[in-house]
Amino acid sequence: MMPYLIRRFAQSAFVFVGLITLIFFLARVTGDPTDLYLPLIASREEREAFRHERGFDRPVMDQYAEFIGDVVRLDFGTSLWLSSPALEPVLNRLPYTLLLALLTMTLALAGALVLGSMSALWPSSWIARLTSFVSMVSVSVADFWLALVLIIVFAVKLHIVPTSGMGDWTHLILPIATLSLPLMGRLSLVTRTAVREQLSAAYVTTARAKGLRTQRVLIGHVWRNASLPILTVTGIQLAGLINGAVIVETVFGWPGVGKLTIDAINHRDFPIIQATVFVVALMTFAVNVIVDLCYAAIDPRIRYQ
Amino acid sequence: MGNDSPKTRFSDEMNRRTLLRTAGLAVPAAWLAARGPASTMAQDQGGQQKITVVLPEEPPDLDPFYYALSHIPVTRNIYDGLVNRAPQGTDLLPGLATEWTATDPTTWRFTLREGVTYHNGAAFNAESVAFAFNWILSHETRATGTFVEGSVVTVVDGLTLDVTSPTPDPILPRKLFFVGLPEPETFEADPAAALRAPIGTGPYRLVDYRGGDRITLEVFPDYWGEAPAITAADFVYRTESSVRVSMIEAGEAQIARDIAPQDAQQTRAVAITIPETPFLRLDVPSPPLSDLRIRQAINSAIDREELAKTVFGGYAVPAGQLVTDTVVGYNPELVPAPYDPQKAQQLVEAARADGVPVDLELTIFGRNGIYPNAGEAMEVVLIWLQAIGLNVTVNMMDVAAWTDVILQQPIPEERRGIIQSSSGNELGDASGPVTGYFTSTGPQSPLRDPKIDEMQAAALVLSGEERNKAYQDLLKYVHDTHMPVIPMVHIQAIYGLAEGVTWEPRADNLILLKDVQIAG
């Protein structure tokens, strides 16, 4: 196990250097930050002076070398836009995104396991038809549209939840509903397929022949075997959620990493963009390692050396 | 425009009940409803009136020297300037200065208000103003450019201050409207911290600044002016206009800034024409745009009435120049060109007959979100220009890439761009757009005409009616001989107001809490 983890970390170090390099150069391909920071009517002299002061006029390779050195010390520079060290706002926003991501994933996964399993067990029941209908609709619906409809119905018309923003737990309801609905749809389709496949396996017939009740068969045997594909999809989706649910965070005014990233891009704030990408890559890496470890825990045939 | 009449309220209630019953959600919903709506309703408890204002974006700091739409709705409640403005125009009114006069062409004398204190109890006087002005003169701030370089600030006595500039600066008081005055001692001790813990002389002081969430202000009991009705306010931020409207409708906010025209029917909306004028910047050096007739044809091909009505939802008025009628230099002769596609077509054909390459492809470089429905605006412009026989395509860009296009100098001849832009004129003086868009050194100027440079240099030092006349002549000259820009409309700022809130929107986009009244 340990050698595996060490190897994973070593590999990811290369990926991180590559990623940081890519981001550094891509950010500069989109243009000169001076133009965005200064008002449009600023004179050419003012632009030159600003460029010089901030070091944007130095050779790109010099800027890059200095940048890599700073990143090693976790110093992503000072944000021009927020006038604070770049990592600070990212770390401040991360808990909000994590809260949203983990609650969403828990809810979606629980719902999907129940709905997907029921659809697999009773494929011609009304619940199976309803599940596949709701899944198809929720996967196809655009999240910003869903978010706005939920706001109008549940906040403006029914007054039962706040429209947006932060505060008590009621503020979480609409963002989580918006995020988890499509996720639940996707996961319940995966669950249904995986469970149905297992249900036709010989060991299920054996278990049933022993006289085990459906719940026991499902929980003790089928779910464990069906969980690998579900875990794979969950891992990918969770990584996506942790990257910041950009649209949902923007619509609901939720101060997470996704909204920060978009705002930083709009302000052409290199340091924050770079810090965000770094932190998000780290989180994605963590999710992947956890998923790998879960594989091994679930399936005894999988061993990492 | 309000739809909050007793009747609709009642039907809302009915809706709620029937819907809940059918959905079988009545119990949990009733429990949630009993908790009351979340936190931010307008409250009136024992003379305390708190409101919530929802803005499109969060100010990243509270810089007294930064006059930007992201900042001023909040900062101008905390800081005062030497001068204020009339709500509907650009006329100056006394602020922390009660009087200002030019004692000679290069000296302005300001007489300051007596008995003003900062939020921390420090006294306001000529020294405090001198501190702020000297800070701007000697540091890089977002107000750099307020003073002519080399200006000298002299404290005459406790409440009198002179600003002397090396060359005449006739619009200094006008520019000082943009400068808030921070408390010197705390500002000097830690300027970076002062941006997050502002101390001014304004009617409200900062209580809480929670990044990403809200800024809370409360009334300052020792404010020099009349005590405001609103005792506290939260500023929150939502990017989507429709969400801002929803907050008004749900009772979570009382004032919403910058409502999109299509959302304005959904709420009680108030609007005011602001000095913001969408226009098209033409790449004058590129054929066929280099031919004046083609530029005039484009000018006549735009149906401004229709644009104002459909794209801006009626919240705009046709424009014949880059400045509005409250701006010094506005020329009443430059009326919006009537929509005349036949005339436009004839101009194009006349140019073609003279060998102008009118079939070369022109590109509209649009910028997403530069004003509401910016993409739709460029789509109709495309149709109008194609209708008069020009070969045009649209390229909608994001701000970063677009900025590179509009600032590129010299303008590449093969670009043939029609660039979507918008001219703001917070200063209320035509010198800004003239310098930026028309002079040879202007960052966005497609022109190299020494006559314009001369006229501009001469106009800059004038004041009063002479200045007005000089800029009127300049705008007319540019319009008649060059037409490098095609003004489209003057847009209006739209605000959403909750029922019972009385407040007049201002041409300068400030949201002064002291002017807000709540019924009941």
Tab-separated table of N, CA, C and O in Angstrom, chain A residues 215-290:
chain	number	residue	atom	x	y	z
A	215	GLN	N	-33.925	-7.744	0.586
A	215	GLN	CA	-33.013	-6.733	1.136
A	215	GLN	C	-31.631	-7.314	1.401
A	215	GLN	O	-30.619	-6.695	1.108
A	216	ARG	N	-31.609	-8.523	1.969
A	216	ARG	CA	-30.334	-9.137	2.287
A	216	ARG	C	-29.531	-9.411	1.025
A	216	ARG	O	-28.316	-9.166	0.963
A	217	VAL	N	-30.226	-9.926	0.036
A	217	VAL	CA	-29.556	-10.207	-1.233
A	217	VAL	C	-28.955	-8.920	-1.802
A	217	VAL	O	-27.795	-8.852	-2.210
A	218	LEU	N	-29.770	-7.885	-1.746
A	218	LEU	CA	-29.356	-6.613	-2.339
A	218	LEU	C	-28.165	-6.023	-1.579
A	218	LEU	O	-27.118	-5.706	-2.156
A	219	ILE	N	-28.343	-5.888	-0.255
A	219	ILE	CA	-27.323	-5.193	0.533
A	219	ILE	C	-26.081	-6.070	0.707
A	219	ILE	O	-24.946	-5.608	0.541
A	220	GLY	N	-26.281	-7.339	0.999
A	220	GLY	CA	-25.144	-8.195	1.302
A	220	GLY	C	-24.370	-8.643	0.071
A	220	GLY	O	-23.157	-8.856	0.135
A	221	HIS	N	-25.042	-8.795	-1.039
A	221	HIS	CA	-24.372	-9.370	-2.191
A	221	HIS	C	-24.314	-8.451	-3.403
A	221	HIS	O	-23.253	-8.179	-3.951
A	222	VAL	N	-25.481	-8.003	-3.823
A	222	VAL	CA	-25.559	-7.289	-5.109
A	222	VAL	C	-24.846	-5.951	-5.062
A	222	VAL	O	-24.029	-5.624	-5.923
A	223	TRP	N	-25.128	-5.132	-4.031
A	223	TRP	CA	-24.547	-3.781	-4.000
A	223	TRP	C	-23.033	-3.809	-4.019
A	223	TRP	O	-22.400	-3.008	-4.692
A	224	ARG	N	-22.470	-4.730	-3.258
A	224	ARG	CA	-21.013	-4.786	-3.212
A	224	ARG	C	-20.439	-5.057	-4.602
A	224	ARG	O	-19.475	-4.424	-5.033
A	225	ASN	N	-21.066	-5.972	-5.315
A	225	ASN	CA	-20.564	-6.303	-6.644
A	225	ASN	C	-20.901	-5.245	-7.685
A	225	ASN	O	-20.185	-5.063	-8.661
A	226	ALA	N	-22.024	-4.564	-7.445
A	226	ALA	CA	-22.446	-3.548	-8.419
A	226	ALA	C	-21.749	-2.210	-8.179
A	226	ALA	O	-21.838	-1.298	-8.996
A	227	SER	N	-21.029	-2.107	-7.039
A	227	SER	CA	-20.583	-0.770	-6.645
A	227	SER	C	-19.392	-0.235	-7.445
A	227	SER	O	-19.177	0.968	-7.470
A	228	LEU	N	-18.637	-1.101	-8.127
A	228	LEU	CA	-17.455	-0.564	-8.823
A	228	LEU	C	-17.800	0.458	-9.907
A	228	LEU	O	-17.253	1.563	-9.899
A	229	PRO	N	-18.715	0.137	-10.841
A	229	PRO	CA	-19.052	1.176	-11.834
A	229	PRO	C	-19.678	2.413	-11.189
A	229	PRO	O	-19.397	3.549	-11.611
A	230	ILE	N	-20.488	2.190	-10.137
A	230	ILE	CA	-21.110	3.350	-9.469
A	230	ILE	C	-20.031	4.234	-8.851
A	230	ILE	O	-20.043	5.455	-8.972
A	231	LEU	N	-19.042	3.594	-8.245
A	231	LEU	CA	-17.941	4.319	-7.610
A	231	LEU	C	-17.160	5.136	-8.646
A	231	LEU	O	-16.791	6.284	-8.394
A	232	THR	N	-16.923	4.524	-9.805
A	232	THR	CA	-16.179	5.222	-10.853
A	232	THR	C	-16.888	6.509	-11.241
A	232	THR	O	-16.282	7.597	-11.264
A	233	VAL	N	-18.190	6.377	-11.526
A	233	VAL	CA	-18.942	7.565	-11.952
A	233	VAL	C	-19.014	8.584	-10.815
A	233	VAL	O	-18.819	9.786	-11.024
A	234	THR	N	-19.227	8.089	-9.595
A	234	THR	CA	-19.294	9.004	-8.446
A	234	THR	C	-17.992	9.800	-8.304
A	234	THR	O	-18.005	11.009	-8.087
A	235	GLY	N	-16.863	9.111	-8.452
A	235	GLY	CA	-15.567	9.775	-8.330
A	235	GLY	C	-15.411	10.895	-9.346
A	235	GLY	O	-15.009	12.015	-9.009
A	236	ILE	N	-15.764	10.586	-10.592
A	236	ILE	CA	-15.628	11.595	-11.648
A	236	ILE	C	-16.527	12.797	-11.351
A	236	ILE	O	-16.102	13.949	-11.440
A	237	GLN	N	-17.771	12.500	-10.950
A	237	GLN	CA	-18.716	13.587	-10.689
A	237	GLN	C	-18.289	14.410	-9.474
A	237	GLN	O	-18.429	15.626	-9.471
A	238	LEU	N	-17.764	13.719	-8.470
A	238	LEU	CA	-17.358	14.425	-7.259
A	238	LEU	C	-16.195	15.373	-7.562
A	238	LEU	O	-16.167	16.519	-7.098
A	239	ALA	N	-15.266	14.886	-8.387
A	239	ALA	CA	-14.148	15.751	-8.766
A	239	ALA	C	-14.689	16.998	-9.460
A	239	ALA	O	-14.231	18.118	-9.223
A	240	GLY	N	-15.700	16.795	-10.306
A	240	GLY	CA	-16.318	17.933	-10.989
A	240	GLY	C	-16.950	18.914	-10.011
A	240	GLY	O	-16.793	20.129	-10.136
A	241	LEU	N	-17.633	18.372	-9.011
A	241	LEU	CA	-18.291	19.245	-8.027
A	241	LEU	C	-17.279	20.036	-7.221
A	241	LEU	O	-17.495	21.194	-6.885
A	242	ILE	N	-16.157	19.383	-6.891
A	242	ILE	CA	-15.156	20.058	-6.066
A	242	ILE	C	-14.462	21.164	-6.858
A	242	ILE	O	-14.036	22.169	-6.312
A	243	ASN	N	-14.388	20.979	-8.164
A	243	ASN	CA	-13.813	22.042	-8.992
A	243	ASN	C	-14.645	23.307	-8.918
A	243	ASN	O	-14.267	24.333	-9.449
A	244	GLY	N	-15.773	23.212	-8.253
A	244	GLY	CA	-16.614	24.397	-8.138
A	244	GLY	C	-17.736	24.294	-9.127
A	244	GLY	O	-17.524	24.202	-10.335
A	245	ALA	N	-18.958	24.303	-8.624
A	245	ALA	CA	-20.120	24.271	-9.495
A	245	ALA	C	-20.315	25.691	-9.988
A	245	ALA	O	-21.044	26.473	-9.393
A	246	VAL	N	-19.599	26.038	-11.063
A	246	VAL	CA	-19.493	27.440	-11.476
A	246	VAL	C	-20.864	28.091	-11.638
A	246	VAL	O	-21.138	29.139	-11.058
A	247	ILE	N	-21.723	27.441	-12.412
A	247	ILE	CA	-22.993	28.095	-12.738
A	247	ILE	C	-23.886	28.194	-11.515
A	247	ILE	O	-24.449	29.251	-11.218
A	248	VAL	N	-23.972	27.101	-10.782
A	248	VAL	CA	-24.848	27.114	-9.607
A	248	VAL	C	-24.327	28.117	-8.571
A	248	VAL	O	-25.081	28.872	-7.977
A	249	GLU	N	-23.023	28.147	-8.376
A	249	GLU	CA	-22.468	29.112	-7.422
A	249	GLU	C	-22.728	30.546	-7.865
A	249	GLU	O	-23.003	31.421	-7.058
A	250	THR	N	-22.646	30.772	-9.180
A	250	THR	CA	-22.867	32.122	-9.689
A	250	THR	C	-24.322	32.538	-9.518
A	250	THR	O	-24.619	33.621	-9.028
A	251	VAL	N	-25.248	31.654	-9.917
A	251	VAL	CA	-26.664	31.995	-9.827
A	251	VAL	C	-27.073	32.240	-8.382
A	251	VAL	O	-27.749	33.218	-8.071
A	252	PHE	N	-26.635	31.371	-7.482
A	252	PHE	CA	-27.095	31.475	-6.098
A	252	PHE	C	-26.221	32.399	-5.252
A	252	PHE	O	-26.431	32.505	-4.047
A	253	GLY	N	-25.236	33.040	-5.847
A	253	GLY	CA	-24.373	33.917	-5.068
A	253	GLY	C	-23.664	33.153	-3.965
A	253	GLY	O	-23.486	33.648	-2.866
A	254	TRP	N	-23.270	31.913	-4.255
A	254	TRP	CA	-22.608	31.066	-3.267
A	254	TRP	C	-21.105	31.272	-3.388
A	254	TRP	O	-20.536	31.041	-4.448
A	255	PRO	N	-20.441	31.732	-2.330
A	255	PRO	CA	-19.046	32.152	-2.482
A	255	PRO	C	-18.063	30.992	-2.510
A	255	PRO	O	-17.211	30.861	-1.641
A	256	GLY	N	-18.185	30.124	-3.507
A	256	GLY	CA	-17.289	28.979	-3.611
A	256	GLY	C	-16.148	29.220	-4.585
A	256	GLY	O	-15.980	30.316	-5.121
A	257	VAL	N	-15.386	28.160	-4.801
A	257	VAL	CA	-14.212	28.255	-5.663
A	257	VAL	C	-14.602	28.525	-7.120
A	257	VAL	O	-13.926	29.250	-7.839
A	258	GLY	N	-15.727	27.945	-7.548
A	258	GLY	CA	-16.151	28.114	-8.941
A	258	GLY	C	-16.426	29.563	-9.270
A	258	GLY	O	-15.964	30.092	-10.281
A	259	LYS	N	-17.159	30.241	-8.386
A	259	LYS	CA	-17.472	31.649	-8.620
A	259	LYS	C	-16.207	32.485	-8.571
A	259	LYS	O	-16.011	33.392	-9.371
A	260	LEU	N	-15.321	32.143	-7.636
A	260	LEU	CA	-14.047	32.865	-7.530
A	260	LEU	C	-13.257	32.741	-8.831
A	260	LEU	O	-12.693	33.717	-9.329
A	261	THR	N	-13.243	31.514	-9.385
A	261	THR	CA	-12.484	31.298	-10.618
A	261	THR	C	-13.024	32.164	-11.748
A	261	THR	O	-12.265	32.832	-12.461
A	262	ILE	N	-14.340	32.156	-11.907
A	262	ILE	CA	-14.948	32.942	-12.974
A	262	ILE	C	-14.663	34.431	-12.788
A	262	ILE	O	-14.264	35.136	-13.713
A	263	ASP	N	-14.819	34.920	-11.551
A	263	ASP	CA	-14.539	36.330	-11.286
A	263	ASP	C	-13.073	36.651	-11.575
A	263	ASP	O	-12.754	37.696	-12.128
A	264	ALA	N	-12.186	35.737	-11.185
A	264	ALA	CA	-10.753	35.969	-11.414
A	264	ALA	C	-10.454	36.014	-12.907
A	264	ALA	O	-9.661	36.833	-13.371
A	265	ILE	N	-11.119	35.127	-13.673
A	265	ILE	CA	-10.894	35.134	-15.122
A	265	ILE	C	-11.380	36.454	-15.710
A	265	ILE	O	-10.702	37.083	-16.517
A	266	ASN	N	-12.545	36.904	-15.260
A	266	ASN	CA	-13.080	38.166	-15.775
A	266	ASN	C	-12.205	39.350	-15.417
A	266	ASN	O	-12.141	40.322	-16.151
A	267	HIS	N	-11.528	39.287	-14.284
A	267	HIS	CA	-10.627	40.372	-13.904
A	267	HIS	C	-9.203	40.096	-14.378
A	267	HIS	O	-8.298	40.814	-14.012
A	268	ARG	N	-9.039	39.027	-15.140
A	268	ARG	CA	-7.724	38.631	-15.647
A	268	ARG	C	-6.711	38.599	-14.515
A	268	ARG	O	-5.615	39.153	-14.615
A	269	ASP	N	-7.105	37.996	-13.408
A	269	ASP	CA	-6.237	37.982	-12.239
A	269	ASP	C	-5.395	36.703	-12.245
A	269	ASP	O	-5.809	35.663	-11.737
A	270	PHE	N	-4.215	36.790	-12.857
A	270	PHE	CA	-3.343	35.599	-12.971
A	270	PHE	C	-3.134	34.862	-11.664
A	270	PHE	O	-3.320	33.658	-11.594
A	271	PRO	N	-2.697	35.572	-10.605
A	271	PRO	CA	-2.346	34.832	-9.382
A	271	PRO	C	-3.494	33.969	-8.878
A	271	PRO	O	-3.290	32.807	-8.519
A	272	ILE	N	-4.697	34.498	-8.868
A	272	ILE	CA	-5.811	33.709	-8.336
A	272	ILE	C	-6.155	32.552	-9.264
A	272	ILE	O	-6.409	31.434	-8.809
A	273	ILE	N	-6.123	32.788	-10.567
A	273	ILE	CA	-6.404	31.697	-11.504
A	273	ILE	C	-5.430	30.551	-11.241
A	273	ILE	O	-5.806	29.381	-11.128
A	274	GLN	N	-4.166	30.903	-11.099
A	274	GLN	CA	-3.149	29.872	-10.893
A	274	GLN	C	-3.334	29.150	-9.556
A	274	GLN	O	-3.271	27.925	-9.492
A	275	ALA	N	-3.627	29.906	-8.517
A	275	ALA	CA	-3.816	29.283	-7.206
A	275	ALA	C	-5.032	28.362	-7.224
A	275	ALA	O	-5.006	27.265	-6.666
A	276	THR	N	-6.103	28.798	-7.910
A	276	THR	CA	-7.313	27.983	-7.983
A	276	THR	C	-7.016	26.668	-8.685
A	276	THR	O	-7.394	25.591	-8.208
A	277	VAL	N	-6.351	26.765	-9.821
A	277	VAL	CA	-6.063	25.556	-10.580
A	277	VAL	C	-5.219	24.603	-9.746
A	277	VAL	O	-5.466	23.396	-9.706
A	278	PHE	N	-4.264	25.149	-9.031
A	278	PHE	CA	-3.385	24.314	-8.209
A	278	PHE	C	-4.198	23.586	-7.139
A	278	PHE	O	-4.109	22.366	-6.988
A	279	VAL	N	-5.006	24.333	-6.424
A	279	VAL	CA	-5.783	23.736	-5.329
A	279	VAL	C	-6.777	22.712	-5.873
A	279	VAL	O	-6.925	21.617	-5.320
A	280	VAL	N	-7.437	23.059	-6.965
A	280	VAL	CA	-8.433	22.158	-7.532
A	280	VAL	C	-7.773	20.872	-8.034
A	280	VAL	O	-8.298	19.771	-7.841
A	281	ALA	N	-6.584	21.008	-8.623
A	281	ALA	CA	-5.869	19.819	-9.093
A	281	ALA	C	-5.524	18.922	-7.907
A	281	ALA	O	-5.639	17.693	-7.969
A	282	LEU	N	-5.146	19.543	-6.818
A	282	LEU	CA	-4.826	18.797	-5.601
A	282	LEU	C	-6.049	18.023	-5.108
A	282	LEU	O	-5.959	16.851	-4.736
A	283	MET	N	-7.198	18.680	-5.130
A	283	MET	CA	-8.434	18.030	-4.678
A	283	MET	C	-8.804	16.869	-5.608
A	283	MET	O	-9.215	15.806	-5.147
A	284	THR	N	-8.658	17.094	-6.896
A	284	THR	CA	-8.981	16.039	-7.847
A	284	THR	C	-8.092	14.830	-7.619
A	284	THR	O	-8.546	13.682	-7.628
A	285	PHE	N	-6.832	15.102	-7.394
A	285	PHE	CA	-5.877	14.039	-7.103
A	285	PHE	C	-6.323	13.263	-5.858
A	285	PHE	O	-6.349	12.023	-5.847
A	286	ALA	N	-6.717	13.983	-4.823
A	286	ALA	CA	-7.149	13.337	-3.574
A	286	ALA	C	-8.364	12.451	-3.827
A	286	ALA	O	-8.419	11.308	-3.363
A	287	VAL	N	-9.317	12.969	-4.578
A	287	VAL	CA	-10.518	12.181	-4.873
A	287	VAL	C	-10.135	10.899	-5.601
A	287	VAL	O	-10.620	9.808	-5.273
A	288	ASN	N	-9.228	11.019	-6.562
A	288	ASN	CA	-8.833	9.836	-7.325
A	288	ASN	C	-8.164	8.786	-6.448
A	288	ASN	O	-8.428	7.595	-6.577
A	289	VAL	N	-7.302	9.240	-5.549
A	289	VAL	CA	-6.636	8.296	-4.657
A	289	VAL	C	-7.662	7.605	-3.760
A	289	VAL	O	-7.644	6.385	-3.579
A	290	ILE	N	-8.606	8.398	-3.246
A	290	ILE	CA	-9.633	7.813	-2.368
A	290	ILE	C	-10.459	6.778	-3.132
A	290	ILE	O	-10.733	5.685	-2.635
